Coordinates of C-alpha atoms in Angstrom, one line a residue:
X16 CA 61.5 -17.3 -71.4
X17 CA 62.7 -13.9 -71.0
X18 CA 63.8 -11.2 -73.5
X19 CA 67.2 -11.8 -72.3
X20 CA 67.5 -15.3 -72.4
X21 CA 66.7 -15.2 -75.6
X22 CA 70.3 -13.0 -76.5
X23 CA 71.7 -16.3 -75.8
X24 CA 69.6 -19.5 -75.4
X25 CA 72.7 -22.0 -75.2
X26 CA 73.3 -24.0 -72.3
X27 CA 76.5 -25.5 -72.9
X28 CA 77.2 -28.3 -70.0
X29 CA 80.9 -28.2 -70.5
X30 CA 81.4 -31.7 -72.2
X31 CA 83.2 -31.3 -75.7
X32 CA 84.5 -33.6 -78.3
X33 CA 87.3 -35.2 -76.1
X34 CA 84.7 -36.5 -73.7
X35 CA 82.8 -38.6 -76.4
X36 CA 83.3 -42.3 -76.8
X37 CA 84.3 -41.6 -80.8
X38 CA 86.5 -39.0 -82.5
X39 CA 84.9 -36.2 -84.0
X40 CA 86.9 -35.0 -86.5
X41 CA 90.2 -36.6 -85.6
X42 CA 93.7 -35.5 -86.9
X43 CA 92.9 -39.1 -88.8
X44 CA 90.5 -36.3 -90.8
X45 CA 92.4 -33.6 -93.6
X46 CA 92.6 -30.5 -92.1
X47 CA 90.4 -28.6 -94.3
X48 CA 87.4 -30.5 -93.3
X49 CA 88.1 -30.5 -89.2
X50 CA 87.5 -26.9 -88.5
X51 CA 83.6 -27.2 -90.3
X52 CA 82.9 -31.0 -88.2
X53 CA 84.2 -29.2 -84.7
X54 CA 81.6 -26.4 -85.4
X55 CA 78.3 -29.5 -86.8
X56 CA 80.0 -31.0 -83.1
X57 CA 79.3 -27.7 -81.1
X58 CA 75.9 -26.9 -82.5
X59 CA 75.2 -30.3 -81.9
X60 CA 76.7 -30.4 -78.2
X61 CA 74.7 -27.3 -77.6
X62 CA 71.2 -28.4 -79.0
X63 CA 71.6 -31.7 -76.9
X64 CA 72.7 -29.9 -73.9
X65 CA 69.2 -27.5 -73.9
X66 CA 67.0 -31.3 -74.8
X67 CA 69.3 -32.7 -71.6
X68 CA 68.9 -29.7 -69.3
X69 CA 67.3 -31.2 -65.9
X70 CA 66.7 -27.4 -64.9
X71 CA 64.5 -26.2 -68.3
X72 CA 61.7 -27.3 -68.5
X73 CA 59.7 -29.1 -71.6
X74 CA 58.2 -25.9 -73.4
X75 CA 61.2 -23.9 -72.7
X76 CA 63.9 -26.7 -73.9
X77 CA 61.3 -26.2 -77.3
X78 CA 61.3 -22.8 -77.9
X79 CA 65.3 -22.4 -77.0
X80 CA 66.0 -25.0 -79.9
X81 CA 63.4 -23.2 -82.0
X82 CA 65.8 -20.2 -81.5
X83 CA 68.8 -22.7 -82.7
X84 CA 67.0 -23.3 -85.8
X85 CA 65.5 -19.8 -86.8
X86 CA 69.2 -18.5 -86.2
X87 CA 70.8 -21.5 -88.4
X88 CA 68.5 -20.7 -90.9
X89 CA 69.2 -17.0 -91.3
X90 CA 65.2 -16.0 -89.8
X91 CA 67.1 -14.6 -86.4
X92 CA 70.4 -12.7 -86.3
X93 CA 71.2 -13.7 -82.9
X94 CA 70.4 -15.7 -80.2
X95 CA 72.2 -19.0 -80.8
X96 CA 76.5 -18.5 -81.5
X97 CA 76.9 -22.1 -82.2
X98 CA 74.0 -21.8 -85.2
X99 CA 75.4 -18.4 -86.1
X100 CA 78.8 -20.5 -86.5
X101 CA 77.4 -23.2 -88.3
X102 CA 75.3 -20.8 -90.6
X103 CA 78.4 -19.1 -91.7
X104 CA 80.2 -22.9 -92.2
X105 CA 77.1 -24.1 -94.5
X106 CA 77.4 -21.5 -96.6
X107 CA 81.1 -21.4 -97.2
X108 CA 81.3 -25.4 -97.5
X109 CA 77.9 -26.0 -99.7
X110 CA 76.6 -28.5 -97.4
X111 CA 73.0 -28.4 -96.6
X112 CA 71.6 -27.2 -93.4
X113 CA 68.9 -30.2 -93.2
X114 CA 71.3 -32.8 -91.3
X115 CA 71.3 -30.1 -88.5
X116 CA 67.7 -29.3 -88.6
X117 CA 67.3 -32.8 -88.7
X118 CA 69.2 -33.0 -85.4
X119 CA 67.5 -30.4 -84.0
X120 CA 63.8 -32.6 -84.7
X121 CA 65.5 -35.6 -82.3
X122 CA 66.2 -32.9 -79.9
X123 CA 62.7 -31.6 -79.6
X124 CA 60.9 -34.9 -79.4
X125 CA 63.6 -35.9 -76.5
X126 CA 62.5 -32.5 -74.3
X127 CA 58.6 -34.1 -74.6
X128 CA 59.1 -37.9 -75.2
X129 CA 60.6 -40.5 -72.3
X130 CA 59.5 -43.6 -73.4
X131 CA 59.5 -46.1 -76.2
X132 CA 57.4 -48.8 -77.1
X133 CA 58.8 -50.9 -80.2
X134 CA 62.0 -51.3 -81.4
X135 CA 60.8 -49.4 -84.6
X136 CA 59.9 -46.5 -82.6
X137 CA 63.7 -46.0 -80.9
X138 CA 65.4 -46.8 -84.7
X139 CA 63.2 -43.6 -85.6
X140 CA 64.3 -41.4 -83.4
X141 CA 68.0 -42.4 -84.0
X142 CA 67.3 -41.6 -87.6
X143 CA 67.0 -38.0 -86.4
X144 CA 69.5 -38.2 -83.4
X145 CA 72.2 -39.9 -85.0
X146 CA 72.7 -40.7 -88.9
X147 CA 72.6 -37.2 -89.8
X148 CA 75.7 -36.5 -88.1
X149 CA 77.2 -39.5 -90.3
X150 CA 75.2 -37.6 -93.2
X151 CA 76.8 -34.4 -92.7
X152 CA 80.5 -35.9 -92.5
X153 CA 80.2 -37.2 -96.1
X154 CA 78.9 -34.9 -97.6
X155 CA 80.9 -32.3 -96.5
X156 CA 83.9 -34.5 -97.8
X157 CA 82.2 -35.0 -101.2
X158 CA 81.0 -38.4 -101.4
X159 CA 78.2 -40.6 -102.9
X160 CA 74.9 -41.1 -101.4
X161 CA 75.9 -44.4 -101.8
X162 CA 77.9 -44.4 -98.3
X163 CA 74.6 -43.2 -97.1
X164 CA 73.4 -46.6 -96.3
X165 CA 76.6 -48.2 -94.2
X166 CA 76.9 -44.5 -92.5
X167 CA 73.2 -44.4 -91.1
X168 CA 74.0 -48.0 -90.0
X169 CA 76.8 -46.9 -88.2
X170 CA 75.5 -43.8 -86.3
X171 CA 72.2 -45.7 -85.1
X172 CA 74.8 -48.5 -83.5
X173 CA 76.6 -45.7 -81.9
X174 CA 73.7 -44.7 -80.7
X175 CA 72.1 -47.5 -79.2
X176 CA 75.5 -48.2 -77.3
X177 CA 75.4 -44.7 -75.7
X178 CA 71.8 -45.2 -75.0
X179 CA 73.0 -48.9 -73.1
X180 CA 75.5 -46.7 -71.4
X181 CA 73.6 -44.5 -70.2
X182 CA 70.3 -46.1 -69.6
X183 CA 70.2 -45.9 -65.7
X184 CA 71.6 -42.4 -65.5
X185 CA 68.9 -40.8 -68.1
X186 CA 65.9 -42.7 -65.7
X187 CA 68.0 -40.9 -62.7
X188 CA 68.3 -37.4 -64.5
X189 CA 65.7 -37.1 -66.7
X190 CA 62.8 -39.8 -66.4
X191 CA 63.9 -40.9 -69.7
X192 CA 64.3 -44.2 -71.3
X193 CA 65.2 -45.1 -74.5
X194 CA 64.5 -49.2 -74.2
X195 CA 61.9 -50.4 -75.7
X196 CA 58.6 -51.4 -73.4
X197 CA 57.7 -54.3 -75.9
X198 CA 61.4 -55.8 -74.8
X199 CA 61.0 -55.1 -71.1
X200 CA 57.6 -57.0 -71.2
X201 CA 58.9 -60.1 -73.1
X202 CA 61.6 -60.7 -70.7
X203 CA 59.1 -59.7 -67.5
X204 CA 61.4 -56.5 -66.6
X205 CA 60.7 -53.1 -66.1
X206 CA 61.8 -49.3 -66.8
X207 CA 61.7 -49.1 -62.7
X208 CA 64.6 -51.9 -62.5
X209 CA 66.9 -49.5 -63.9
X210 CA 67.4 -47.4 -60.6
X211 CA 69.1 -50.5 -59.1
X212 CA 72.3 -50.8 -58.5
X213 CA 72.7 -54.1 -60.7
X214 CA 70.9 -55.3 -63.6
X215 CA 67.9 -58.3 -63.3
X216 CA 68.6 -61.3 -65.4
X217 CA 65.5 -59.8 -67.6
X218 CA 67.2 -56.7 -67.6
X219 CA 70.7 -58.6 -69.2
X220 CA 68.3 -60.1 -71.5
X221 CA 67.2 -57.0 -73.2
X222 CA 71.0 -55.5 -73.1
X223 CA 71.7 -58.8 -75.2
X224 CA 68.7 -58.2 -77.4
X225 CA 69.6 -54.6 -78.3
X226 CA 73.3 -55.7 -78.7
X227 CA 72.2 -58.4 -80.9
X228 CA 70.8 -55.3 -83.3
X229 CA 74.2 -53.2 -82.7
X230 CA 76.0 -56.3 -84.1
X231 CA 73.8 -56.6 -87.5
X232 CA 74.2 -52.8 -87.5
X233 CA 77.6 -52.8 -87.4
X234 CA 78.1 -55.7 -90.2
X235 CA 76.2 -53.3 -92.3
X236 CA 78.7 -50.5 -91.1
X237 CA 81.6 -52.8 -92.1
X238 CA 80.8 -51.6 -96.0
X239 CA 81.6 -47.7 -95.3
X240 CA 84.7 -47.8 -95.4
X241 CA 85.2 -49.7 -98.8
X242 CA 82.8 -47.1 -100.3
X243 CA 84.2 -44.2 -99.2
X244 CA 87.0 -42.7 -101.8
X245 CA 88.4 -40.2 -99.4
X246 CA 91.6 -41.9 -97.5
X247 CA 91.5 -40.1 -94.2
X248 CA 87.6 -40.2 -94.0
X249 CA 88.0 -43.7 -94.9
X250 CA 90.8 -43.8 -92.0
X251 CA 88.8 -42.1 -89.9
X252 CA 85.4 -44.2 -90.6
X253 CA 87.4 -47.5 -90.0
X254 CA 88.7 -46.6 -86.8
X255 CA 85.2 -45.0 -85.5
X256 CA 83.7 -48.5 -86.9
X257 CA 86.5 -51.0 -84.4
X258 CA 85.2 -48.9 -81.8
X259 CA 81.9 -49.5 -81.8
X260 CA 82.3 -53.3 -82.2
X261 CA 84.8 -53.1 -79.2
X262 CA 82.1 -51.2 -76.6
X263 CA 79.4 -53.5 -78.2
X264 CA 82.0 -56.3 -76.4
X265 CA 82.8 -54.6 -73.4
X266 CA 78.3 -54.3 -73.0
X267 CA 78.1 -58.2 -73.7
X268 CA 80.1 -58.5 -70.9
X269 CA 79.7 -55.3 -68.4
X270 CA 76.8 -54.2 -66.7
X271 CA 76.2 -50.8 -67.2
X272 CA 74.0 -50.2 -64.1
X273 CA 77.4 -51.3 -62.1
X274 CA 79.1 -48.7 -63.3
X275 CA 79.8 -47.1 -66.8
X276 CA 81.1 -49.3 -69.5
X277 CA 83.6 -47.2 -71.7
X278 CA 86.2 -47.9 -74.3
X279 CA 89.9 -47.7 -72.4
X280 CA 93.1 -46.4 -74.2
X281 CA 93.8 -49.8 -75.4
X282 CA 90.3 -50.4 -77.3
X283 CA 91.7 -46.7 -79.0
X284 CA 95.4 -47.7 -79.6
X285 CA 94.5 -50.9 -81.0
X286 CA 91.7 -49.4 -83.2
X287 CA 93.9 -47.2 -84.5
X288 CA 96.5 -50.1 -85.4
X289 CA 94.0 -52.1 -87.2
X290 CA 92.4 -49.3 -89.5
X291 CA 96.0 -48.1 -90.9
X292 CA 95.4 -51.0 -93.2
X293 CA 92.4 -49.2 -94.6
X294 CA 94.5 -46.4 -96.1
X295 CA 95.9 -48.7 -98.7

């Protein structure tokens, strides 16, 4: 990489947190707490955008999100304005910088790693991808390490929908595949039947599998919000939490090599209408 391109490593795609299947840091959220999530969300965006990058290649992805980090951390002054922002937000709110270091681990491994064998293997990568984010959001709001639990339970369902969602365009883009070899072999498919047009009967079978695991992740998730003390966080959590079960449906049902499953207006109306209750 070039002494230039290192003045600015970001490679921001243009999506942002209206084009995500959840909110991310929703009016449902006090407003002293939004401004600090929007900038975790556009480090994040920006470290995931560099790992998703078809034109950088694998050692350059690494040393741009190296870049992220040494910046977040305070060993760079420049190079990265979405670590910049977040260094400045960490310090003023207290919250540790490890949930986005974290993040930035998940990142790495997805610029040099495109396939997984075990189930085990894909809930370890979401433990870097995904809970931290959940991590970061409570304890910027103050609470226990008790939510810990429910929230990581959460964020890897979240994840492993967006991985069903996406599963044929991240073989397309990227050679990468997030579903687990061990599964494709037990119901005789393979990683290559993901460039059809419509998914095998083996390949429905391992969508059922892994939404089999998003439903016993999201009964765990169902504790959050009876843990969490803050009203709108708790508002906020409930409402993230009928969305997931909702795209979990709408995947039981949907083939996702067809054409992208995705939560419709309605799925976020009534979601919204069924967490007000959770306020009480």
């Amino acid at each position: 990489m070039s002494d230039a391109a290192l003045l600015n490593v970001e490679t921001w795609s243009g999506k942002d947190r209206q084009d995500e299947n959840f909110p991310v840091g929703s009016l449902a959220i006090a407003r002293q707490y939004r401004a600090p999530i929007h900038c975790f969300y556009r480090f994040a965006r920006n470290a995931d955008d560099i790992a998703d990058s078809p034109a950088l290649s694998a050692p350059d992805k690494i040393v741009r999100l190296n870049v992220m980090e040494d910046v977040l951390l305070g060993r760079r002054a420049n190079g990265s304005p979405s670590a910049l922002a977040l260094r400045a937000s960490l310090a003023e709110t207290g919250v540790s910088p490890v949930h986005a270091t974290e993040l930035l681990r998940a990142f790495r491994q997805d610029a040099v790693k495109l396939r997984y064998a075990t189930i085990d293997e894909l809930y370890d990568y979401c433990r870097y991808s995904a809970v931290p984010v959940g991590r970061y959001v409570l304890d910027l709001h103050g609470e226990s390490h008790e939510a810990y639990s429910p929230s990581d339970a959460l964020c890897i369902s979240l994840q492993i929908l967006n991985h069903l969602q996406d599963c044929g365009k991240d073989l397309a883009n990227l050679d990468r595949c997030y579903l687990p070899q061990a599964l494709l072999d037990h119901f005789n498919t393979t990683v290559d039947d993901l460039r059809r047009p419509a998914e095998t009967r083996g390949m429905r079978r391992v969508f059922i599998t892994l939404l089999d695991r998003v439903d016993r992740l999201n009964h765990a998730a169902a504790e959050l919000p009876t843990i969490v003390r803050n009203r709108r966080l708790r508002l906020e959590t409930t409402i993230i939490h009928c969305l997931a079960r909702r795209l979990a449906r709408r995947l039981a049902l949907q083939d996702p090599l067809a054409g992208r499953v995705k939560l419709t207006r309605s799925d976020a109306i009534l979601s919204v209408l069924t967490s007000i209750p959770s306020l009480i």
